[in-house]
Coordinates of C-alpha atoms in Angstrom, one line a residue:
M1 CA 36.2 10.7 -9.2
F2 CA 32.3 9.7 -9.0
S3 CA 30.0 11.0 -11.6
S4 CA 26.8 12.7 -10.3
T5 CA 24.8 10.1 -11.3
A6 CA 26.8 7.5 -9.5
L7 CA 26.7 10.0 -6.2
L8 CA 23.2 10.0 -6.5
L9 CA 22.6 6.4 -6.6
L10 CA 24.9 5.9 -3.7
A11 CA 23.2 8.4 -1.6
A12 CA 19.9 6.6 -2.4
A13 CA 21.4 2.8 -1.4
V14 CA 22.3 4.3 2.1
S15 CA 19.5 6.3 2.9
P16 CA 16.2 4.4 3.4
S17 CA 12.9 6.0 2.7
Q18 CA 11.3 5.3 6.1
A19 CA 8.4 6.7 4.6
A20 CA 6.6 4.3 6.7
I21 CA 3.4 6.3 7.2
A22 CA 0.5 6.9 4.7
A23 CA -2.9 8.4 4.7
W24 CA -6.0 9.0 2.3
W25 CA -9.5 10.1 2.4
N26 CA -11.8 7.0 2.0
G27 CA -15.0 8.8 1.6
I28 CA -16.2 9.4 4.9
G29 CA -13.3 10.3 6.9
P30 CA -9.4 9.9 6.8
Q31 CA -7.6 6.6 7.0
I32 CA -4.3 6.5 8.3
I33 CA -1.6 3.2 8.1
L34 CA 2.0 3.3 9.8
Q35 CA 4.5 0.8 10.5
N36 CA 5.2 -0.3 13.9
T37 CA 9.2 0.0 13.9
T38 CA 9.5 -2.8 16.6
T39 CA 7.4 -5.5 15.4
G40 CA 7.3 -4.6 11.8
A41 CA 3.2 -4.6 11.6
I42 CA 1.5 -2.6 9.5
R43 CA -1.3 -0.9 12.0
H44 CA -4.0 1.1 11.3
S45 CA -6.6 3.9 12.3
P46 CA -10.3 2.6 12.8
C47 CA -11.7 2.1 9.5
N48 CA -15.3 2.9 10.7
S49 CA -14.4 6.4 11.6
F50 CA -16.8 9.1 10.5
G51 CA -14.8 12.5 9.9
T52 CA -12.5 12.0 13.0
A53 CA -9.3 10.4 13.0
Y54 CA -8.3 8.2 16.0
Y55 CA -5.1 6.3 16.4
S56 CA -4.1 3.7 19.3
H57 CA -0.3 2.4 19.7
S58 CA -1.6 -0.8 21.9
D59 CA -4.9 -1.8 20.5
G60 CA -5.1 -4.5 17.9
S61 CA -5.4 -2.6 14.7
E62 CA -3.2 -4.5 12.4
L63 CA -3.5 -5.1 8.8
P64 CA -3.9 -8.9 8.4
L65 CA -1.2 -9.7 5.9
T66 CA -0.1 -13.1 4.2
Y67 CA 3.3 -11.2 2.9
K68 CA 4.8 -9.7 5.8
P69 CA 6.2 -6.3 5.1
K70 CA 9.8 -5.5 5.5
N71 CA 11.3 -3.2 8.3
G72 CA 11.4 0.3 7.1
T73 CA 9.0 -0.4 4.5
A74 CA 7.6 2.7 2.0
L75 CA 3.5 2.7 2.2
A76 CA 0.8 3.8 -0.1
G77 CA -2.8 3.4 0.1
V78 CA -5.9 4.3 -1.3
G79 CA -9.7 3.7 -0.7
Y80 CA -13.3 4.3 -0.9
W81 CA -16.7 4.0 0.9
N82 CA -19.2 1.7 -0.7
E83 CA -22.4 3.0 1.0
I84 CA -22.1 0.0 3.5
T85 CA -18.3 -0.3 4.7
T86 CA -14.9 1.3 3.7
I87 CA -12.3 -0.6 1.4
A88 CA -8.7 -0.1 1.4
S89 CA -6.1 -1.0 -1.6
V90 CA -2.7 -0.9 0.7
Y91 CA 1.0 -1.3 -1.0
Y92 CA 4.2 -1.9 0.9
V93 CA 7.4 -4.1 0.0
E94 CA 7.5 -7.4 1.5
R95 CA 10.7 -8.8 3.1
D96 CA 11.8 -10.1 -0.4
G97 CA 12.1 -6.8 -1.7
A98 CA 8.6 -7.2 -4.2
I99 CA 5.9 -4.8 -3.9
A100 CA 2.7 -6.4 -2.3
N101 CA -0.8 -5.1 -2.5
A102 CA -3.4 -6.2 0.1
L103 CA -7.3 -5.6 -0.5
L104 CA -9.0 -5.0 2.7
E105 CA -12.7 -4.6 4.1
C106 CA -13.7 -2.8 7.1
N107 CA -15.7 -4.1 9.7
M108 CA -18.0 -1.4 10.8
N109 CA -18.7 -2.8 13.8
T110 CA -14.9 -3.3 15.3
G111 CA -13.3 -0.7 12.9
L112 CA -10.7 -3.6 12.3
F113 CA -10.0 -4.7 8.5
K114 CA -10.4 -8.3 7.4
S115 CA -8.4 -9.3 4.2
N116 CA -9.8 -9.9 0.7
G117 CA -6.5 -11.1 -0.6
N118 CA -2.8 -10.2 -0.7
W119 CA -0.9 -10.3 -4.0
I120 CA 2.6 -9.6 -5.4
I121 CA 2.1 -7.2 -8.2
S122 CA 5.8 -6.3 -9.1
G123 CA 7.8 -8.4 -11.6
E124 CA 11.4 -9.8 -11.4
D125 CA 12.0 -8.4 -15.0
N126 CA 11.3 -4.6 -13.6
T127 CA 13.6 -4.4 -10.4
V128 CA 12.3 -2.3 -7.5
H129 CA 15.0 -0.2 -5.7
A130 CA 15.7 -1.6 -2.3
N131 CA 14.9 1.6 -0.7
T132 CA 12.0 2.4 -3.2
S133 CA 9.2 4.9 -2.0
L134 CA 5.6 4.2 -3.0
A135 CA 2.6 6.3 -4.2
A136 CA -0.6 5.3 -5.3
V137 CA -3.9 6.7 -6.7
L138 CA -7.3 5.4 -7.4
L139 CA -8.8 6.4 -10.7
G140 CA -12.7 5.6 -10.2
S141 CA -14.8 2.8 -11.4
T142 CA -13.0 2.1 -14.8
G143 CA -9.7 3.8 -14.6
G144 CA -8.4 1.4 -11.8
Y145 CA -5.4 1.8 -9.5
R146 CA -1.9 3.2 -10.2
V147 CA 1.2 2.6 -8.2
Y148 CA 4.5 4.6 -8.5
Y149 CA 7.7 3.5 -7.4
N150 CA 11.5 3.7 -7.8
D151 CA 13.5 1.1 -9.8
A152 CA 17.0 -0.2 -9.5
D153 CA 18.2 2.9 -11.3
M154 CA 16.3 5.4 -9.1
T155 CA 14.0 6.4 -12.0
I156 CA 10.3 6.4 -11.6
N157 CA 8.0 3.6 -12.8
E158 CA 4.4 2.9 -13.2
I159 CA 2.4 -0.2 -12.6
G160 CA -1.4 -0.1 -12.9
Y161 CA -4.8 -2.5 -12.4
Q162 CA -7.5 -1.9 -14.8
P163 CA -11.0 -3.9 -14.3
G164 CA -11.6 -6.2 -17.2
G165 CA -7.7 -6.0 -18.3
D166 CA -4.9 -8.4 -17.7
G167 CA -4.0 -7.9 -14.0
W168 CA -1.2 -5.8 -12.5
V169 CA 0.9 -4.7 -15.4
W170 CA 4.1 -2.6 -15.7
R171 CA 3.1 0.7 -17.6
G172 CA 6.6 2.0 -18.0
I173 CA 9.1 4.6 -16.8
I174 CA 7.4 7.8 -16.5
S175 CA 10.6 9.8 -15.7
K176 CA 14.2 8.4 -16.6
D177 CA 15.7 11.6 -14.7
I178 CA 17.6 10.1 -11.6
Q179 CA 16.2 10.9 -8.4
A180 CA 18.2 12.0 -5.4
T181 CA 16.3 10.5 -2.6
P182 CA 13.5 7.8 -2.6
A183 CA 10.2 9.9 -1.9
L184 CA 7.2 10.2 -4.0
G185 CA 3.8 11.9 -3.7
A186 CA 1.0 11.5 -5.9
F187 CA -2.6 12.7 -6.5
F188 CA -5.4 12.4 -9.1
T189 CA -8.1 15.0 -9.9
G190 CA -10.5 13.3 -12.6
K191 CA -9.9 11.9 -15.9
E192 CA -6.3 10.4 -15.3
N193 CA -5.1 13.8 -14.3
I194 CA -2.2 12.5 -12.4
T195 CA 0.5 14.7 -10.6
V196 CA 3.5 12.7 -9.2
A197 CA 6.2 14.8 -7.2
S198 CA 9.8 13.6 -6.2
V199 CA 13.0 14.6 -5.1
R200 CA 14.9 15.8 -7.9
D201 CA 18.3 16.8 -6.2
A202 CA 19.5 19.1 -3.0
Q203 CA 17.7 22.3 -4.6
N204 CA 14.7 21.1 -6.4
V205 CA 11.9 19.2 -6.8
E206 CA 10.5 17.3 -9.9
V207 CA 7.1 17.2 -10.9
V208 CA 5.8 14.4 -13.5
R209 CA 2.2 15.1 -15.0
Y210 CA -0.1 13.1 -17.2
N211 CA -1.0 15.3 -20.0
S212 CA -4.2 15.1 -22.6
D213 CA -1.6 13.9 -25.4
T214 CA -1.0 10.6 -23.3
T215 CA 2.5 11.7 -22.5
W216 CA 4.1 12.4 -19.1
R217 CA 5.4 15.9 -19.1
I218 CA 8.2 16.7 -16.4
S219 CA 9.3 20.0 -14.9
T220 CA 11.0 21.2 -11.9
F221 CA 11.0 24.0 -9.5
P222 CA 12.4 26.5 -8.2
K223 CA 15.0 26.1 -11.2
P224 CA 13.1 25.1 -14.2
L225 CA 14.5 22.8 -16.9
A226 CA 15.8 23.9 -20.2
G227 CA 13.7 23.4 -23.5
N228 CA 10.1 23.2 -24.3
L229 CA 9.5 19.8 -23.6
T230 CA 11.0 17.2 -21.5
T231 CA 8.7 13.7 -21.1
H232 CA 9.0 10.3 -20.0
E233 CA 11.1 9.5 -23.2
T234 CA 13.6 12.0 -22.5
N235 CA 16.9 10.2 -21.6
A236 CA 18.6 10.7 -18.3
T237 CA 21.6 12.4 -19.9
D238 CA 19.6 15.2 -21.8
F239 CA 18.1 16.7 -18.6
A240 CA 19.3 20.1 -18.4
F241 CA 18.3 23.4 -16.3
N242 CA 17.7 26.7 -17.7
E243 CA 20.4 28.5 -16.2
T244 CA 19.5 31.8 -17.9
V245 CA 15.8 32.3 -15.6
A246 CA 16.1 34.3 -12.4
L247 CA 14.8 32.4 -9.7
N248 CA 11.9 34.1 -7.8
F249 CA 12.3 31.8 -4.6
S250 CA 14.3 28.9 -3.1
M251 CA 13.1 25.7 -1.0
P252 CA 13.2 26.6 2.8
A253 CA 15.4 24.1 4.8
W254 CA 15.2 22.0 1.6
D255 CA 18.3 19.5 1.4
G256 CA 17.0 16.8 -0.7
K257 CA 16.9 14.4 2.1
T258 CA 13.6 14.5 2.8
R259 CA 11.7 11.3 3.5
S260 CA 8.1 12.2 2.5
I261 CA 6.5 14.5 -0.3
G262 CA 3.0 14.9 -0.5
V263 CA 0.8 16.2 -3.4
S264 CA -2.8 17.8 -3.0
T265 CA -4.9 19.6 -5.3
D266 CA -8.1 22.0 -4.1
S267 CA -11.2 22.9 -5.7
A268 CA -10.0 25.2 -8.3
F269 CA -7.5 22.6 -9.4
T270 CA -4.3 24.3 -7.7
R271 CA -1.7 21.9 -6.9
S272 CA 0.5 22.0 -3.8
V273 CA 3.6 20.1 -3.0
W274 CA 4.5 19.4 0.8
Y275 CA 7.4 18.4 2.8
I276 CA 9.1 18.6 6.0
G277 CA 12.4 20.6 5.8
A278 CA 15.9 19.9 7.6
D279 CA 14.6 22.4 10.2
K280 CA 11.8 19.9 11.4
S281 CA 9.0 22.4 9.9
L282 CA 6.1 21.9 7.6
Y283 CA 6.1 23.7 4.2
S284 CA 4.2 24.0 1.0
I285 CA 4.8 25.1 -2.6
R286 CA 1.8 26.1 -4.6
N287 CA 1.3 26.3 -8.2
K288 CA -0.8 29.4 -8.9
N289 CA -1.1 30.8 -12.1
Y290 CA 1.2 28.2 -13.7
T291 CA 3.9 29.6 -11.4
W292 CA 5.3 27.6 -8.5
G293 CA 5.8 29.9 -5.2
I294 CA 6.0 29.3 -1.5
Q295 CA 2.6 29.0 0.3
E296 CA 2.5 31.3 3.4
N297 CA 3.7 29.5 6.6
Q298 CA 1.7 29.0 9.9
S299 CA 2.8 29.3 13.3
T300 CA 3.8 26.2 15.1
A301 CA 0.3 26.0 16.7
F302 CA -1.0 25.1 13.2
W303 CA 2.0 23.7 11.6
P304 CA 4.0 22.3 14.5
L305 CA 7.6 21.2 14.4
A306 CA 8.2 17.4 13.9
D307 CA 10.2 15.4 16.1
T308 CA 12.9 14.6 13.2
P309 CA 14.4 16.6 10.7
N310 CA 13.2 15.8 7.0
A311 CA 10.4 13.5 9.0
E312 CA 8.1 11.1 7.3
F313 CA 4.3 12.3 7.0
A314 CA 1.2 11.5 5.4
I315 CA -1.4 13.6 3.8
A316 CA -5.3 13.2 3.3
S317 CA -7.0 15.5 0.9
E318 CA -10.0 15.8 -1.1
S319 CA -9.9 18.4 -4.1
K320 CA -14.1 18.8 -4.2
S321 CA -13.9 20.1 -0.8
S322 CA -10.1 21.5 -0.5
M323 CA -10.0 19.5 2.6
V324 CA -6.3 18.7 3.7
R325 CA -5.2 16.7 6.5
I326 CA -1.5 16.1 7.5
Y327 CA -0.2 13.4 9.8
Y328 CA 3.4 13.1 11.6
F329 CA 4.7 12.9 15.1
V330 CA 5.1 15.9 17.2
K331 CA 6.2 15.3 20.8
G332 CA 6.3 11.6 20.4
Q333 CA 2.6 11.4 19.6
L334 CA 1.0 11.1 15.7
A335 CA -0.7 14.6 15.3
E336 CA -3.3 15.9 12.9
I337 CA -2.7 19.2 11.1
K338 CA -6.1 20.3 9.5
Y339 CA -7.5 23.0 7.0
E340 CA -11.1 23.4 6.9
K341 CA -13.5 26.3 6.5
D342 CA -11.0 28.5 5.0
A343 CA -8.8 28.5 7.7
W344 CA -6.2 26.2 9.5
K345 CA -7.0 24.7 13.0
A346 CA -4.9 24.4 16.0
Y347 CA -3.2 20.6 15.5
T348 CA -4.3 18.1 17.8
A349 CA -2.8 14.9 19.0
L350 CA -4.6 11.9 17.8
A351 CA -6.7 10.1 20.6
P352 CA -7.2 6.5 20.9
P353 CA -10.8 5.4 19.7
P354 CA -13.7 6.2 22.4
P355 CA -14.6 2.8 24.2
K356 CA -17.9 1.2 23.0
P357 CA -20.8 1.9 25.4
A358 CA -21.0 -0.7 27.9
V359 CA -24.0 -3.0 27.7
T360 CA -26.1 -3.2 30.8
P361 CA -26.0 -6.9 32.0
T362 CA -29.4 -8.6 32.8
S363 CA -30.0 -10.2 36.1
P364 CA -29.1 -13.8 36.1
T365 CA -31.5 -16.3 36.3
S366 CA -31.3 -19.0 39.1
P367 CA -31.9 -22.5 38.6
G368 CA -35.2 -22.5 39.8
G369 CA -36.5 -20.1 37.2
S370 CA -36.6 -17.0 39.4
S371 CA -34.4 -13.9 38.8
S372 CA -31.8 -13.5 41.3
T373 CA -31.1 -10.3 43.3
T374 CA -28.1 -8.1 44.4
A375 CA -27.5 -8.2 48.1
L376 CA -28.4 -4.9 49.6
P377 CA -25.8 -3.0 51.7
A378 CA -26.0 -3.6 55.6
D379 CA -27.4 -0.2 56.3
T380 CA -30.1 -0.2 53.6
P381 CA -33.8 -0.5 55.0
A382 CA -35.1 -4.0 54.4
P383 CA -37.7 -3.8 51.4
G384 CA -41.3 -4.4 52.3
L385 CA -44.8 -2.8 52.5
S386 CA -46.6 -1.4 55.3
P387 CA -50.4 -2.9 55.7
G388 CA -52.2 0.1 54.5
A389 CA -49.8 0.0 51.3
K390 CA -50.8 -3.7 50.8
A391 CA -54.6 -2.6 51.0
G392 CA -54.1 0.0 48.7
V393 CA -52.5 -2.5 46.1
A394 CA -55.2 -5.1 46.5
V395 CA -57.9 -2.3 45.8
G396 CA -55.7 -1.3 42.5
V397 CA -55.6 -4.8 41.5
I398 CA -59.6 -5.3 41.5
L399 CA -60.0 -1.9 39.5
G400 CA -57.5 -3.0 36.9
V401 CA -59.2 -6.4 36.2
I402 CA -62.5 -4.5 36.0
A403 CA -61.0 -1.8 33.5
L404 CA -59.4 -4.5 31.4
A405 CA -62.7 -6.6 31.2
A406 CA -64.6 -3.5 29.8
L407 CA -61.9 -2.9 27.3
A408 CA -61.8 -6.6 26.2
A409 CA -65.6 -6.2 25.5
A410 CA -65.4 -2.9 23.8
F411 CA -62.8 -4.2 21.2
Y412 CA -64.8 -7.4 20.5
L413 CA -67.8 -4.9 19.6
M414 CA -65.6 -2.9 17.3
R415 CA -64.2 -5.9 15.5
K416 CA -67.7 -7.6 14.9
R417 CA -69.0 -4.2 13.3
R418 CA -65.7 -4.1 11.2
S419 CA -66.2 -7.4 9.8
S420 CA -69.7 -6.9 8.7
A421 CA -68.8 -3.5 6.9
P422 CA -67.1 -3.5 3.2
S423 CA -63.7 -1.9 3.2
D424 CA -61.4 -0.6 0.5
H425 CA -58.4 -0.9 2.7
P426 CA -55.7 -3.7 2.1
S427 CA -56.3 -7.0 4.0
S428 CA -54.0 -7.6 6.8
E429 CA -52.1 -10.2 4.6
T430 CA -51.2 -7.4 2.1
M431 CA -50.2 -5.1 4.9
A432 CA -48.2 -7.7 6.2
D433 CA -46.1 -8.0 3.1
V434 CA -45.4 -4.1 3.1
S435 CA -42.8 -4.1 5.9
H436 CA -40.2 -1.6 6.7
P437 CA -36.9 -2.3 5.5
Y438 CA -35.3 -2.6 9.1
A439 CA -38.2 -5.1 10.0
P440 CA -36.9 -8.1 11.5
E441 CA -37.9 -10.4 8.7
K442 CA -35.7 -7.7 6.2
A443 CA -32.8 -7.7 8.1
A444 CA -31.2 -10.6 6.6
S445 CA -31.6 -9.1 3.2
V446 CA -30.4 -5.5 4.3
Y447 CA -27.3 -6.6 5.8
G448 CA -26.8 -10.2 4.2
S449 CA -24.2 -9.2 1.5
A450 CA -20.8 -7.6 2.1
T451 CA -21.2 -4.9 -0.7
P452 CA -23.8 -4.0 -3.1
P453 CA -23.6 -5.1 -6.7
V454 CA -21.0 -3.0 -8.1
D455 CA -17.8 -3.4 -10.5
N456 CA -15.6 -6.4 -9.5
A457 CA -12.0 -5.1 -10.2
Y458 CA -10.4 -7.8 -8.4
A459 CA -12.3 -10.6 -10.3
D460 CA -9.5 -11.7 -12.4
W461 CA -6.6 -11.2 -10.1
G462 CA -4.6 -14.5 -9.3
G463 CA -1.6 -15.5 -11.1
K464 CA 0.1 -18.9 -10.4
S465 CA 1.6 -17.7 -6.5
S466 CA -1.7 -15.7 -5.6
V467 CA -2.1 -16.6 -1.7
H468 CA -5.6 -15.6 -1.7
Q469 CA -8.0 -15.4 -4.8
V470 CA -11.0 -13.1 -4.6
P471 CA -13.9 -14.9 -3.1
P472 CA -16.3 -15.7 -6.1
G473 CA -18.8 -13.1 -6.7
Y474 CA -17.0 -10.6 -4.3
P475 CA -18.2 -7.4 -5.7
M476 CA -15.2 -5.4 -5.1
A477 CA -13.8 -2.5 -6.6
Y478 CA -15.6 0.9 -6.7
P479 CA -19.4 1.7 -6.4
A480 CA -20.8 2.1 -10.0
Q481 CA -21.2 5.9 -9.7
L482 CA -17.6 6.7 -8.3
D483 CA -16.2 8.8 -11.1
S484 CA -13.5 10.0 -9.2
P485 CA -11.9 8.7 -5.5
N486 CA -13.1 12.1 -4.1
V487 CA -16.5 12.0 -5.2
P488 CA -18.6 12.0 -1.6
V489 CA -21.3 9.3 -1.4
Q490 CA -24.4 9.9 0.2
L491 CA -25.3 7.9 3.0
D492 CA -28.3 5.6 2.1
S493 CA -30.9 5.6 4.9
A494 CA -32.4 2.3 3.5
T495 CA -29.1 0.6 3.5
R496 CA -27.3 1.6 6.6
P497 CA -28.8 3.4 9.6
M498 CA -25.8 5.6 10.3
E499 CA -25.4 9.1 11.1
L500 CA -22.3 11.2 10.1
A501 CA -20.4 12.1 13.2
A502 CA -20.0 15.7 11.9
P503 CA -20.9 17.5 8.6
Q504 CA -18.0 17.6 6.2
A505 CA -16.5 21.1 5.7
M506 CA -16.3 22.7 2.4
Y507 CA -13.7 25.4 2.0
E508 CA -11.2 26.4 0.0
L509 CA -7.2 27.2 0.5
P510 CA -6.5 30.7 1.5
V511 CA -5.7 31.7 -2.0
Q512 CA -7.3 30.4 -5.3
S513 CA -6.4 30.6 -8.9
H514 CA -8.2 29.8 -12.2
S515 CA -8.3 26.1 -13.2
H516 CA -5.1 25.0 -15.1
E517 CA -5.1 21.3 -14.8
L518 CA -4.7 19.8 -17.9
V519 CA -7.5 16.9 -18.9
G520 CA -6.1 13.3 -19.6
D521 CA -7.9 10.7 -21.8
N522 CA -8.9 7.6 -19.8
G523 CA -7.9 4.4 -20.8
H524 CA -4.7 5.1 -22.3
A525 CA -1.4 3.6 -21.7
H526 CA 0.2 6.8 -21.3
G527 CA 2.3 6.4 -24.6
L528 CA 4.8 4.3 -22.7
G529 CA 5.4 1.8 -25.5
N530 CA 5.1 -2.1 -24.7
V531 CA 2.9 -2.7 -21.6
Q532 CA 4.2 -5.5 -19.8
K533 CA 2.0 -8.0 -17.8
H534 CA 2.9 -9.1 -14.4
Q535 CA 1.2 -11.6 -12.6
A536 CA 2.3 -12.5 -9.4
P537 CA 5.7 -14.7 -9.9

């Protein structure tokens, strides 16, 4: 007879995560990536969209990857706006089963990504589950990146990259509890305050949260764990539920087989966990006043039914503005579910990107130097002037010549007076040096570099098998002022003359509670013991 642990591992082995969609807020708008199930390529929404998401199944928006993703890979991504372009750091499982990372930079003219490197970031001594899920967070200008995945035993592991460190390193197991299904969600809310949610079993969600004492504390809902302290050091055999506590709710349509799980935090630090149930409906469980409970459901006009039970989905959110956008397939189209200005909006199917304005062609020049003309339709009167009109033109030309001669004489006399009088104004040579930043002579310096001089988080990446090294001097990672991936960055009119497509809404979720997030200490290794370095094998 199988043990419960063996049954969970067997279920995970035969049930691929299929969470082949991810989304995040990049500072100026939502960014979405998903895998084409036919070609295996990872497609993306335009990376230059300000506020509005678009998506096309048929354009050339594919990530340029050296390590090809396996079919059915899990996806995760984070990104930011560096005042000139958007940057994305994408994570997926490549065909040999390792976790790969792609660093991408947006071409703001075309909306397509170009590659700034592709690396293997998991090591052979820390095995990755064949159907692992992935979740990622960006910790700001000094904290770096964290990625969460399932190992071969279906426990939850963390790998991370920190600027100035030793490259990507395995940071340890954050929960030794065995998960029923490979579905992970994560969110970061300042000072390494990280929440990771997972599928504990057919009745419960597990929440792993980084605490200020550098430990990962573990809890479950609806049924709580027994004991006062369960952490990353607690062995799987010691996990036990508190059977004496009366439950105040049960998980609607939850069977432990959901393919995706999401986490968001609003401006009051209220955490929400999202999933799509076996009935194809979207659900949210919210932690209010230290207690988990079901968030009020919306009608299908706002939270539509997904195309499949337990469907994969992606969430892009921003805690400062409480913005939430969720993406999944509805009636064969990628839909956007959106919360803004204190209310849920009617869902919409994402439209393809609008076509670029057509450039009006100039008249071609004939070999002889004169402009060619387009033939007129047969019923159009032949062009020409009547004799009276020709006489009028002749008189106008004569008067124009006389007027120009008078203006030239006046201009000469005025210049002569100015040259003989003293002046306190700068000379014409001095004025020429004080040119507008977008004058032609300054254009090269304004747009000449890919990014402003900011921290270089990827400068020391590499390893023996890195396919692409970061270009020398490439100033990649985060803007120096970016203390959180959710801090909005003001557009600099002296850097890029671009206008936001729409103002960013500031709002809160329908019910607020006081802040109850624990403050973590930045820079710790989470108390996970020995940190192992993992360069690309």
